[in-house]
Short mmCIF file of C-alpha atoms and ligand atoms in Angstrom, two decimals:
data_model
loop_
_atom_site.label_atom_id
_atom_site.label_comp_id
_atom_site.label_asym_id
_atom_site.label_seq_id
_atom_site.Cartn_x
_atom_site.Cartn_y
_atom_site.Cartn_z
CA MET A 1 9.32 -39.31 -28.43
CA ILE A 2 11.90 -36.46 -28.21
CA ASP A 3 12.48 -34.54 -31.29
CA ALA A 4 16.06 -33.23 -30.87
CA SER A 5 15.69 -30.97 -33.72
CA ALA A 6 12.70 -29.04 -32.25
CA HIS A 7 12.92 -26.25 -29.83
CA PRO A 8 12.89 -27.06 -26.06
CA LEU A 9 9.71 -26.48 -24.39
CA LEU A 10 11.45 -24.96 -21.52
CA GLN A 11 15.04 -23.69 -21.18
CA LEU A 12 16.61 -22.44 -17.93
CA ARG A 13 19.58 -20.20 -18.76
CA GLY A 14 22.27 -19.33 -16.13
CA ILE A 15 20.09 -19.38 -13.13
CA THR A 16 21.93 -17.95 -10.08
CA LYS A 17 20.26 -17.64 -6.75
CA ARG A 18 22.00 -16.42 -3.68
CA PHE A 19 20.77 -16.70 -0.04
CA PRO A 20 22.91 -15.15 2.72
CA GLY A 21 26.00 -17.14 3.15
CA VAL A 22 24.88 -19.86 0.42
CA ILE A 23 24.74 -19.84 -3.43
CA ALA A 24 21.88 -22.20 -3.78
CA ASN A 25 21.87 -22.40 -7.52
CA ASP A 26 25.15 -21.31 -9.44
CA ASN A 27 24.52 -20.66 -13.05
CA VAL A 28 22.30 -23.54 -13.73
CA SER A 29 21.13 -24.17 -17.25
CA LEU A 30 18.76 -26.75 -18.58
CA ASP A 31 16.70 -27.94 -21.69
CA LEU A 32 13.43 -29.61 -21.25
CA PHE A 33 11.59 -30.85 -24.48
CA SER A 34 8.10 -31.67 -25.14
CA GLY A 35 7.18 -35.00 -23.76
CA GLU A 36 10.35 -35.48 -21.78
CA ILE A 37 10.58 -36.34 -18.33
CA LEU A 38 13.64 -34.99 -16.65
CA ALA A 39 14.91 -36.09 -13.28
CA LEU A 40 17.03 -33.56 -11.52
CA LEU A 41 19.33 -35.49 -8.99
CA GLY A 42 21.64 -33.97 -6.25
CA GLU A 43 22.29 -34.21 -2.69
CA ASN A 44 20.64 -32.65 0.20
CA GLY A 45 20.87 -28.85 -0.10
CA ALA A 46 22.11 -29.02 -3.69
CA GLY A 47 19.79 -26.58 -4.83
CA LYS A 48 16.87 -28.66 -6.50
CA THR A 49 13.97 -27.10 -4.72
CA THR A 50 15.35 -23.68 -5.12
CA LEU A 51 15.45 -24.07 -8.91
CA MET A 52 11.96 -25.31 -8.90
CA ASN A 53 10.61 -22.50 -6.77
CA ILE A 54 12.32 -20.07 -9.10
CA LEU A 55 10.44 -21.69 -12.06
CA TYR A 56 7.32 -21.62 -10.00
CA GLY A 57 7.72 -17.90 -9.14
CA LEU A 58 8.20 -18.51 -5.29
CA TYR A 59 11.83 -17.15 -5.65
CA MET A 60 13.12 -14.68 -7.94
CA ALA A 61 16.42 -15.62 -9.62
CA ASP A 62 19.36 -13.11 -9.05
CA GLU A 63 20.53 -13.70 -12.26
CA GLY A 64 19.54 -15.79 -15.55
CA GLU A 65 16.11 -16.36 -17.11
CA ALA A 66 13.60 -18.86 -18.23
CA VAL A 67 12.49 -19.31 -21.66
CA LEU A 68 9.18 -21.01 -22.29
CA LYS A 69 8.41 -21.93 -25.99
CA GLY A 70 10.99 -19.67 -27.31
CA VAL A 71 9.74 -16.72 -25.31
CA PRO A 72 11.70 -15.26 -22.22
CA VAL A 73 9.56 -15.15 -19.35
CA ARG A 74 9.95 -13.49 -16.03
CA ILE A 75 7.67 -15.36 -13.30
CA HIS A 76 7.06 -13.21 -10.48
CA ASN A 77 4.34 -15.47 -8.71
CA PRO A 78 2.70 -18.91 -8.68
CA ARG A 79 -0.26 -17.47 -10.39
CA GLN A 80 1.69 -16.51 -13.41
CA ALA A 81 3.28 -19.93 -13.59
CA ILE A 82 0.02 -21.62 -13.33
CA ASP A 83 -1.33 -19.52 -16.11
CA LEU A 84 1.67 -20.60 -18.32
CA GLY A 85 0.84 -24.13 -17.54
CA ILE A 86 3.51 -24.93 -14.85
CA ALA A 87 2.34 -27.14 -11.96
CA MET A 88 4.46 -28.00 -9.05
CA VAL A 89 3.90 -30.78 -6.39
CA HIS A 90 5.74 -29.68 -3.37
CA GLN A 91 8.41 -31.58 -1.42
CA HIS A 92 6.36 -30.35 1.63
CA PHE A 93 2.88 -30.46 2.16
CA MET A 94 1.32 -27.18 0.92
CA LEU A 95 -2.18 -27.98 2.40
CA ILE A 96 -4.13 -26.06 4.89
CA PRO A 97 -5.03 -28.13 7.87
CA THR A 98 -8.22 -26.23 8.81
CA LEU A 99 -9.88 -26.44 5.46
CA THR A 100 -11.69 -29.49 4.04
CA VAL A 101 -10.24 -31.83 1.64
CA ALA A 102 -12.32 -30.38 -1.23
CA GLU A 103 -11.58 -26.72 -0.20
CA ASN A 104 -7.84 -27.50 -0.23
CA ILE A 105 -8.38 -28.93 -3.99
CA ILE A 106 -10.37 -26.23 -5.49
CA LEU A 107 -8.30 -23.42 -3.66
CA GLY A 108 -6.95 -21.08 -6.40
CA ASP A 109 -9.19 -22.43 -8.98
CA GLU A 110 -12.69 -22.29 -7.53
CA ARG A 111 -15.71 -23.12 -9.23
CA THR A 112 -18.73 -21.32 -8.47
CA ARG A 113 -22.48 -21.41 -8.69
CA GLY A 114 -23.63 -17.67 -9.06
CA PRO A 115 -21.83 -15.74 -6.24
CA LEU A 116 -21.35 -18.88 -4.02
CA LEU A 117 -18.70 -21.77 -4.17
CA ASP A 118 -19.77 -24.75 -5.74
CA ILE A 119 -18.34 -27.15 -2.87
CA GLN A 120 -21.08 -29.90 -3.51
CA GLY A 121 -19.88 -30.19 -7.16
CA ALA A 122 -16.36 -30.43 -6.23
CA GLU A 123 -17.14 -32.98 -3.51
CA GLN A 124 -18.83 -35.24 -6.10
CA GLU A 125 -15.97 -34.99 -8.74
CA ILE A 126 -13.46 -35.58 -5.99
CA SER A 127 -15.32 -38.58 -4.70
CA GLU A 128 -15.68 -39.91 -8.19
CA LEU A 129 -11.93 -39.45 -8.90
CA ALA A 130 -10.94 -41.15 -5.43
CA ARG A 131 -13.19 -43.98 -6.61
CA GLN A 132 -11.42 -44.56 -9.75
CA TYR A 133 -8.19 -44.62 -8.08
CA GLY A 134 -9.09 -46.73 -5.34
CA LEU A 135 -8.48 -44.06 -2.61
CA GLN A 136 -10.31 -43.56 0.54
CA ILE A 137 -11.20 -39.84 0.68
CA ASP A 138 -13.95 -37.99 2.43
CA PRO A 139 -13.92 -34.84 0.50
CA HIS A 140 -15.88 -33.13 3.18
CA ALA A 141 -13.36 -34.05 6.10
CA ARG A 142 -10.98 -31.59 7.42
CA LEU A 143 -7.49 -32.20 6.83
CA GLN A 144 -6.43 -31.96 10.40
CA ASP A 145 -8.90 -34.69 11.29
CA LEU A 146 -7.46 -37.02 8.75
CA GLN A 147 -4.84 -39.47 9.86
CA SER A 148 -1.44 -38.50 8.08
CA GLY A 149 0.16 -41.04 5.86
CA GLY A 150 -3.28 -42.97 5.48
CA ASP A 151 -5.54 -40.54 3.73
CA TRP A 152 -3.18 -37.93 2.75
CA PRO A 153 -1.04 -39.18 0.02
CA GLY A 154 -3.70 -39.01 -2.45
CA LEU A 155 -3.93 -35.23 -1.85
CA ARG A 156 -0.43 -34.87 -3.26
CA ALA A 157 -2.14 -35.65 -6.66
CA ARG A 158 -3.75 -32.19 -6.30
CA GLY A 159 -1.47 -30.56 -9.06
CA SER A 160 -2.27 -33.38 -11.56
CA ALA A 161 -5.83 -34.15 -10.65
CA PHE A 162 -7.02 -30.49 -11.48
CA MET B 1 -2.22 -18.87 28.80
CA ARG B 2 -5.05 -21.32 29.60
CA VAL B 3 -7.10 -20.95 32.67
CA ARG B 4 -7.29 -24.40 33.17
CA GLU B 5 -3.71 -25.08 32.97
CA LEU B 6 -3.12 -22.16 35.33
CA THR B 7 -5.77 -22.97 37.78
CA GLY B 8 -6.70 -26.68 37.17
CA LEU B 9 -10.33 -25.58 36.83
CA ARG B 10 -12.61 -26.68 34.25
CA PRO B 11 -13.37 -23.91 31.68
CA TRP B 12 -17.20 -24.14 32.32
CA ILE B 13 -16.55 -23.07 35.97
CA PHE B 14 -16.22 -19.35 34.78
CA PRO B 15 -19.52 -19.10 32.74
CA LEU B 16 -20.90 -20.89 35.66
CA CYS B 17 -19.71 -18.45 38.23
CA LEU B 18 -20.97 -15.52 36.03
CA LEU B 19 -24.29 -17.27 36.04
CA LEU B 20 -24.62 -17.80 39.71
CA GLY B 21 -23.27 -14.36 40.14
CA SER B 22 -25.94 -12.82 37.86
CA LEU B 23 -28.76 -14.87 39.76
CA PHE B 24 -27.75 -13.52 43.09
CA PHE B 25 -27.42 -10.04 41.77
CA GLY B 26 -30.88 -10.60 40.10
CA ALA B 27 -32.12 -11.87 43.30
CA VAL B 28 -31.03 -8.74 45.05
CA ALA B 29 -32.43 -6.69 42.31
CA ALA B 30 -35.70 -8.34 42.27
CA TYR B 31 -35.97 -7.69 45.89
CA LYS B 32 -35.19 -4.16 45.88
CA ALA B 33 -37.24 -3.42 42.65
CA PRO B 34 -40.06 -5.96 42.22
CA ASN B 35 -41.06 -4.86 39.00
CA LEU B 36 -37.64 -5.13 37.45
CA PHE B 37 -38.47 -8.58 35.87
CA SER B 38 -41.78 -7.78 34.73
CA GLY B 39 -42.24 -8.49 31.00
CA PRO B 40 -42.08 -4.91 29.58
CA VAL B 41 -39.02 -4.23 31.54
CA ILE B 42 -37.16 -7.19 30.45
CA VAL B 43 -38.27 -6.43 26.68
CA ALA B 44 -36.99 -2.78 27.12
CA MET B 45 -33.72 -4.09 28.41
CA LEU B 46 -33.35 -6.64 25.32
CA ALA B 47 -34.29 -3.79 22.86
CA VAL B 48 -31.59 -1.58 24.41
CA SER B 49 -29.26 -4.60 24.38
CA VAL B 50 -29.78 -5.08 20.75
CA SER B 51 -29.06 -1.45 19.98
CA ARG B 52 -25.97 -1.32 22.37
CA ALA B 53 -24.62 -4.44 20.48
CA THR B 54 -24.65 -2.50 17.21
CA PRO B 55 -20.97 -1.12 17.19
CA LEU B 56 -19.75 -4.15 18.70
CA VAL B 57 -21.16 -6.16 15.84
CA TYR B 58 -19.60 -3.96 13.45
CA GLY B 59 -16.46 -4.06 15.42
CA SER B 60 -16.06 -7.85 15.66
CA LEU B 61 -16.66 -8.26 11.97
CA SER B 62 -14.06 -5.75 11.28
CA GLY B 63 -11.80 -8.02 13.45
CA ILE B 64 -12.94 -11.11 11.58
CA PHE B 65 -12.12 -9.53 8.06
CA CYS B 66 -8.61 -8.53 9.23
CA GLU B 67 -7.71 -11.36 11.55
CA ARG B 68 -9.07 -14.24 9.18
CA SER B 69 -6.64 -13.00 6.44
CA GLY B 70 -3.88 -13.04 9.15
CA VAL B 71 -3.65 -9.56 10.03
CA THR B 72 -4.04 -8.57 13.90
CA GLN B 73 -6.71 -6.15 14.43
CA ILE B 74 -6.44 -4.37 17.67
CA ALA B 75 -7.14 -0.94 16.03
CA ILE B 76 -10.92 -1.42 15.86
CA GLU B 77 -11.09 1.22 18.72
CA GLY B 78 -9.08 3.68 17.12
CA MET B 79 -10.83 3.18 13.64
CA MET B 80 -14.38 3.65 15.22
CA LEU B 81 -13.39 6.88 17.11
CA THR B 82 -11.94 8.24 13.83
CA ALA B 83 -15.10 7.28 12.00
CA ALA B 84 -17.31 8.68 14.71
CA PHE B 85 -15.48 12.10 14.61
CA PHE B 86 -15.82 12.08 10.78
CA ALA B 87 -19.27 11.15 10.65
CA PHE B 88 -20.05 14.12 12.96
CA ALA B 89 -17.73 16.50 11.11
CA VAL B 90 -19.11 15.67 7.59
CA GLN B 91 -22.73 16.11 8.75
CA VAL B 92 -21.81 19.40 10.14
CA ALA B 93 -20.31 20.39 6.71
CA THR B 94 -22.82 18.97 4.58
CA HIS B 95 -25.94 18.55 6.48
CA ASN B 96 -26.73 15.33 4.92
CA ILE B 97 -26.62 12.19 7.30
CA PHE B 98 -25.94 9.83 4.42
CA ILE B 99 -22.98 11.68 3.24
CA ALA B 100 -21.78 11.61 6.79
CA LEU B 101 -22.22 7.88 6.95
CA GLY B 102 -20.28 7.59 3.81
CA GLY B 103 -17.59 9.81 5.56
CA ALA B 104 -17.48 7.53 8.31
CA MET B 105 -16.79 4.41 6.17
CA LEU B 106 -14.12 6.28 4.34
CA ALA B 107 -12.46 7.45 7.22
CA GLY B 108 -12.39 3.82 8.65
CA ALA B 109 -11.23 2.51 5.32
CA LEU B 110 -8.29 5.09 5.42
CA MET B 111 -7.45 4.07 8.88
CA GLY B 112 -7.37 0.45 7.65
CA ALA B 113 -5.23 1.25 4.62
CA PHE B 114 -2.79 2.98 7.00
CA HIS B 115 -2.79 -0.26 9.14
CA ALA B 116 -2.39 -2.31 6.01
CA VAL B 117 0.56 -0.34 4.64
CA LEU B 118 2.38 -0.49 8.07
CA SER B 119 1.72 -4.22 8.92
CA ILE B 120 1.67 -5.67 5.31
CA THR B 121 4.17 -3.63 3.26
CA PHE B 122 6.45 -2.30 5.81
CA GLN B 123 5.94 -5.56 7.92
CA VAL B 124 5.82 -3.43 11.15
CA ASN B 125 4.89 -5.61 14.15
CA GLN B 126 0.88 -5.90 13.80
CA ILE B 127 0.30 -5.02 17.69
CA ILE B 128 2.59 -2.00 17.28
CA SER B 129 0.88 -0.72 14.07
CA GLY B 130 -2.62 -1.16 15.75
CA THR B 131 -1.57 0.78 18.52
CA VAL B 132 -0.19 3.58 16.29
CA VAL B 133 -3.78 3.76 14.78
CA ASN B 134 -5.46 3.77 18.21
CA ILE B 135 -3.00 6.67 19.61
CA LEU B 136 -3.05 8.53 16.29
CA SER B 137 -7.02 8.28 16.30
CA ILE B 138 -7.23 9.84 20.04
CA GLY B 139 -4.70 12.58 19.05
CA LEU B 140 -6.36 13.50 15.77
CA THR B 141 -9.92 13.34 16.74
CA GLY B 142 -9.17 15.37 19.81
CA TYR B 143 -7.28 18.03 18.17
CA LEU B 144 -9.54 18.58 15.09
CA ASN B 145 -12.58 18.51 17.43
CA ARG B 146 -10.86 21.46 19.53
CA GLN B 147 -10.00 23.27 16.46
CA LEU B 148 -13.22 23.00 14.53
CA PHE B 149 -16.12 22.59 17.18
CA LEU B 150 -14.99 23.61 20.68
CA PHE B 151 -16.44 27.13 20.33
CA ASP B 152 -19.24 26.57 18.13
CA GLN B 153 -21.69 24.36 19.74
CA ALA B 154 -24.93 25.52 18.13
CA ILE B 155 -24.68 22.99 15.21
CA ASP B 156 -27.53 21.56 13.45
CA VAL B 157 -27.00 17.82 13.12
CA THR B 158 -29.46 15.03 13.81
CA VAL B 159 -29.23 11.09 14.34
CA PHE B 160 -30.97 8.56 12.08
CA PRO B 161 -34.63 8.23 13.15
CA GLN B 162 -36.26 5.07 14.67
CA LEU B 163 -37.85 3.15 11.88
CA PRO B 164 -40.28 0.57 13.15
CA VAL B 165 -40.82 -2.33 10.46
CA PRO B 166 -44.28 -2.14 9.28
CA VAL B 167 -46.47 -5.15 10.67
CA LEU B 168 -43.38 -6.89 12.49
CA ALA B 169 -42.94 -3.98 14.83
CA ASP B 170 -46.42 -4.72 16.13
CA LEU B 171 -45.39 -8.25 17.33
CA PRO B 172 -45.47 -9.01 20.95
CA TRP B 173 -42.21 -8.88 22.38
CA LEU B 174 -40.18 -9.42 19.29
CA GLY B 175 -41.50 -6.32 17.55
CA ARG B 176 -40.14 -4.07 20.41
CA ILE B 177 -36.73 -6.14 20.54
CA LEU B 178 -36.03 -6.55 16.78
CA PHE B 179 -38.06 -4.47 14.80
CA SER B 180 -38.30 -0.99 16.40
CA HIS B 181 -34.63 0.28 15.82
CA GLN B 182 -32.54 2.80 13.70
CA PRO B 183 -31.10 1.65 10.43
CA LEU B 184 -27.60 0.98 11.39
CA THR B 185 -28.86 -1.48 14.04
CA TYR B 186 -31.12 -3.32 11.46
CA VAL B 187 -28.06 -3.68 9.06
CA ALA B 188 -26.10 -4.86 12.12
CA LEU B 189 -28.68 -7.53 12.44
CA LEU B 190 -28.30 -8.75 9.25
CA LEU B 191 -24.53 -8.35 8.49
CA PRO B 192 -23.34 -11.33 10.62
CA LEU B 193 -25.34 -13.63 8.41
CA MET B 194 -23.83 -12.03 5.13
CA ALA B 195 -20.52 -12.26 6.71
CA HIS B 196 -20.99 -16.08 7.42
CA VAL B 197 -21.84 -16.59 3.87
CA TRP B 198 -19.07 -14.67 2.66
CA LEU B 199 -16.38 -16.50 4.73
CA PHE B 200 -17.66 -19.99 4.23
CA HIS B 201 -19.32 -20.06 1.09
CA THR B 202 -17.63 -17.63 -1.41
CA THR B 203 -14.26 -17.64 -3.14
CA TRP B 204 -13.01 -14.63 -1.56
CA GLY B 205 -14.03 -16.17 2.00
CA LEU B 206 -12.20 -19.52 1.16
CA ARG B 207 -9.10 -17.59 0.12
CA THR B 208 -9.13 -15.32 3.08
CA ARG B 209 -9.21 -18.35 5.45
CA ALA B 210 -6.36 -19.96 3.33
CA VAL B 211 -4.37 -16.83 3.75
CA GLY B 212 -4.79 -16.25 7.36
CA GLU B 213 -3.90 -19.90 7.90
CA HIS B 214 -1.06 -20.74 5.60
CA PRO B 215 -0.10 -17.98 3.35
CA LEU B 216 2.62 -19.97 1.65
CA ALA B 217 0.11 -22.82 0.62
CA ALA B 218 -2.27 -20.13 -0.62
CA ASP B 219 0.42 -18.42 -2.78
CA THR B 220 1.35 -21.76 -4.14
CA ALA B 221 -2.31 -22.29 -5.10
CA GLY B 222 -2.02 -18.90 -7.03
CA ILE B 223 -3.41 -16.67 -4.66
CA ASN B 224 -2.20 -13.05 -4.19
CA VAL B 225 -1.68 -12.99 -0.48
CA TYR B 226 -0.80 -9.31 -0.30
CA SER B 227 -4.12 -8.17 -2.22
CA ILE B 228 -6.34 -10.38 -0.10
CA ARG B 229 -4.81 -8.99 3.07
CA TYR B 230 -5.02 -5.37 1.72
CA LEU B 231 -8.57 -5.85 0.66
CA ASN B 232 -9.71 -7.43 3.88
CA VAL B 233 -7.99 -4.93 6.19
CA ILE B 234 -9.40 -1.95 4.20
CA VAL B 235 -12.96 -3.62 4.24
CA GLY B 236 -12.50 -4.37 8.00
CA GLY B 237 -11.65 -0.58 8.43
CA ALA B 238 -14.68 0.38 6.60
CA LEU B 239 -16.89 -1.80 8.77
CA ALA B 240 -15.22 -0.21 12.00
CA GLY B 241 -16.27 2.86 10.55
CA LEU B 242 -19.89 1.98 10.37
CA GLY B 243 -19.44 0.98 13.92
CA GLY B 244 -18.01 4.35 14.57
CA ALA B 245 -20.85 5.99 12.72
CA TYR B 246 -23.12 4.45 15.43
CA PHE B 247 -21.90 6.64 18.07
CA THR B 248 -22.51 9.99 16.19
CA LEU B 249 -25.12 9.14 13.87
CA GLU B 250 -27.40 7.02 15.93
CA SER B 251 -26.47 7.35 19.61
CA ILE B 252 -26.09 11.13 20.13
CA PRO B 253 -25.74 13.80 17.55
CA THR B 254 -22.48 15.20 18.91
CA PHE B 255 -18.81 14.23 19.10
CA GLN B 256 -17.11 13.80 22.45
CA PRO B 257 -13.39 12.83 23.00
CA LEU B 258 -12.96 9.21 23.53
CA MET B 259 -16.62 8.63 23.08
CA THR B 260 -16.00 5.02 21.81
CA ASN B 261 -14.81 4.24 25.50
CA GLY B 262 -13.48 0.97 24.82
CA ARG B 263 -15.91 -0.67 22.50
CA GLY B 264 -13.59 -1.41 19.97
CA PHE B 265 -11.81 -3.76 22.54
CA ILE B 266 -15.12 -5.24 23.64
CA ALA B 267 -15.77 -5.90 19.97
CA LEU B 268 -12.54 -7.69 19.83
CA ALA B 269 -13.50 -9.72 22.78
CA ALA B 270 -16.96 -10.54 21.19
CA MET B 271 -15.01 -11.80 18.14
CA ILE B 272 -12.65 -13.98 20.27
CA PHE B 273 -15.59 -15.10 22.30
CA GLY B 274 -17.17 -16.11 18.85
CA LYS B 275 -13.97 -18.06 17.74
CA TRP B 276 -13.40 -15.72 14.91
CA THR B 277 -16.60 -16.96 13.25
CA PRO B 278 -19.47 -14.34 12.08
CA LEU B 279 -22.27 -15.95 13.90
CA GLY B 280 -20.26 -16.67 17.29
CA ALA B 281 -18.95 -12.86 17.23
CA TRP B 282 -22.78 -11.90 16.90
CA GLY B 283 -23.51 -13.93 19.95
CA GLY B 284 -20.69 -12.37 21.76
CA ALA B 285 -21.80 -8.82 20.81
CA LEU B 286 -25.52 -9.46 21.99
CA LEU B 287 -23.96 -11.06 25.22
CA PHE B 288 -21.97 -7.67 25.69
CA GLY B 289 -24.88 -5.75 24.62
CA VAL B 290 -27.07 -7.15 27.62
CA ALA B 291 -24.12 -6.28 29.94
CA GLU B 292 -24.29 -2.86 28.70
CA ALA B 293 -28.06 -2.51 28.96
CA LEU B 294 -28.25 -3.85 32.49
CA PRO B 295 -26.88 -0.83 34.15
CA VAL B 296 -29.09 1.47 31.98
CA THR B 297 -32.16 -0.52 32.74
CA LEU B 298 -31.32 -0.51 36.63
CA GLN B 299 -30.85 3.15 36.50
CA ILE B 300 -34.20 3.57 34.90
CA GLN B 301 -36.00 1.41 37.41
CA GLY B 302 -34.49 3.35 40.15
CA VAL B 303 -32.61 0.44 41.56
CA THR B 304 -30.06 2.04 43.97
CA VAL B 305 -27.08 -0.11 42.97
CA ASN B 306 -23.39 1.49 42.63
CA TYR B 307 -23.90 2.35 39.12
CA PHE B 308 -20.12 2.69 38.61
CA LEU B 309 -19.76 -0.99 39.68
CA VAL B 310 -22.38 -2.28 37.46
CA GLY B 311 -21.04 -0.23 34.78
CA LEU B 312 -18.01 -2.18 34.88
CA LEU B 313 -19.85 -5.38 33.89
CA PRO B 314 -19.04 -5.39 30.16
CA TYR B 315 -15.22 -4.69 30.95
CA VAL B 316 -14.91 -7.44 33.65
CA LEU B 317 -16.78 -9.82 31.01
CA THR B 318 -14.25 -8.88 28.60
CA ILE B 319 -11.42 -9.63 30.79
CA ILE B 320 -12.93 -13.05 31.38
CA VAL B 321 -13.43 -13.84 27.64
CA LEU B 322 -9.93 -12.50 26.83
CA ALA B 323 -8.28 -14.63 29.70
CA GLY B 324 -9.38 -17.46 27.67
CA ALA B 325 -12.15 -18.69 29.97
CA VAL B 326 -14.88 -19.45 27.66
CA GLY B 327 -13.70 -22.43 25.95
CA ARG B 328 -10.44 -22.85 23.74
CA ALA B 329 -10.18 -20.06 21.42
CA SER B 330 -8.17 -20.91 18.34
CA PRO B 331 -6.97 -17.85 16.24
CA PRO B 332 -6.03 -18.30 12.38
CA ALA B 333 -2.48 -19.88 12.49
CA ALA B 334 -0.66 -17.06 10.43
CA ILE B 335 -2.19 -14.25 12.45
CA GLY B 336 0.23 -11.56 13.08
CA LEU B 337 3.02 -12.77 10.95
CA PRO B 338 4.05 -10.70 7.90
CA TYR B 339 4.39 -12.76 4.54
CA ASP B 340 7.61 -12.62 3.01
CA ARG B 341 9.22 -14.68 0.26
CA ARG B 342 12.29 -13.94 -1.69
N1 ATP C 1 14.73 -19.36 1.91
C1 ATP C 1 16.01 -19.80 2.07
N2 ATP C 1 16.75 -18.86 2.70
C2 ATP C 1 18.11 -19.08 2.95
N3 ATP C 1 18.75 -20.44 2.50
C3 ATP C 1 17.85 -21.17 1.83
C4 ATP C 1 16.62 -20.95 1.47
N4 ATP C 1 16.15 -22.02 0.83
C5 ATP C 1 17.32 -22.78 0.52
N5 ATP C 1 18.28 -22.23 1.31
C6 ATP C 1 19.60 -22.99 1.24
O1 ATP C 1 19.83 -23.03 -0.20
C7 ATP C 1 20.54 -24.23 -0.48
C8 ATP C 1 19.77 -25.29 -1.60
O2 ATP C 1 18.55 -25.55 -0.83
P1 ATP C 1 17.39 -26.37 -1.74
O3 ATP C 1 16.23 -26.62 -0.58
O4 ATP C 1 17.13 -25.92 -2.81
O5 ATP C 1 18.04 -27.82 -1.72
P2 ATP C 1 17.42 -29.38 -2.30
O6 ATP C 1 18.31 -29.64 -3.45
O7 ATP C 1 16.13 -29.15 -2.41
O8 ATP C 1 17.72 -30.22 -0.99
P3 ATP C 1 16.85 -31.53 -0.54
O9 ATP C 1 17.35 -32.66 -1.35
O10 ATP C 1 17.33 -31.48 1.07
O11 ATP C 1 15.45 -31.26 -0.62
C9 ATP C 1 20.77 -24.98 1.09
O12 ATP C 1 21.93 -24.75 1.29
C10 ATP C 1 19.66 -24.32 1.80
O13 ATP C 1 19.96 -24.23 3.20
MG1 MG C 2 14.43 -30.05 -1.78
#
């Protein structure tokens, strides 16, 4: 349900981002309303990832601004984006091969029991979720020991699951 | 470079050679000094080993703190030397060994901060940054030592006393090996366990591993790569500082130029031997500790071997370890790479 009279949840206004030799985003503006699902289409190298990286705080725009719920925001890093309720599922794996599945999932939003990580708790919860969605995931396995393609895709749900 | 690829030999050949070499060496020594392998002599040697391992434990943990977060740490030596000097200087100034210990940690932490600024903020090549710290420390301590203490030798300073643990010190064998030491050595016996818990079971430890392995992924998970690296390199400096304090607050109550004598690099080898894990590095430090204690023991027992040659043992062992002979070492993936995003 999109209420056109309402304010957009998120506005990007005149975003420009230059890399040496390329203008990746040239004065890009968009409105996103609450409940809306917006697809951004473009050929390879059109600048979709760059725009999302700017929104997520990985890159800083050279010009333009983001307005969230009517308030201009300057997002300097992913932590800020996360705190503003912006999550991103990345085009390329943003997972760490030497860590376990559970460690990868809790990273950045760790639950603790006293001074220590509550890995057991996280592993139980992940197994539970995996069962619900019919996924075969051993939360205790290291990513580098999993077969890519087979067990990995479920992990992309990281942003939405937690 | 992997020894196996270079030579076609299996990796265990090298420890085996080392073992056979020591056995041969031991047999000769046993022939020359029959009481060398009596219980008390071995216990004494192991006790010396534990003490000699102390700066190596602190140094290798310093390496783990830095390198696990992705910052190369070849400046352990320089940080230790600086701290050894300031531990001495502060004790001369204050006559308080605890303030001196604080001074050593602070000196190490400051050198760590310097390394951090160079390699994290200014993105200087981390090997070069570490070398700068090492060279700076030699110049700084040599100069200050000459200026402040050369003509002023009657200085009233001391080392930490031996503090036998009640009851435990009376245990046969173990009492002497583990429970009759000076305080920095006791701490070095506990610290690897604490570092293990820190690295694998705390939020900070998990983030450290993430940042050292794949900083972009850590960043996208909302972790501040720079603050973790700064924190770890500074704490790593303070740990190297404790290792430096061993030389002037536990070993001898005076400073001598270059007195760390390569221990920082041996600590680095211990860390690599332990595959960047605290407990493994601890094992490495103890192994090198034995290698240092052996010549001392031989000398005390009056065995006439070439002391110079036997004294080379820790360094030869270091070369073997660093040549990658003992298993495949797998450093953190992002080590040495500055993190930069636009
Ligand atoms: N870090 C960077 N440094 C320099 N140039 C970059 C950088 N990131 C992206 N670019 C350039 O900016 C342009 C847009 O890239 P971007 O990745 O945003 O495109 P995209 O629309 O996501 O493409 P694809 O469909 O292939 O994912 C490209 O020309 C790319 O080469
Ligand atoms: Mg893209």
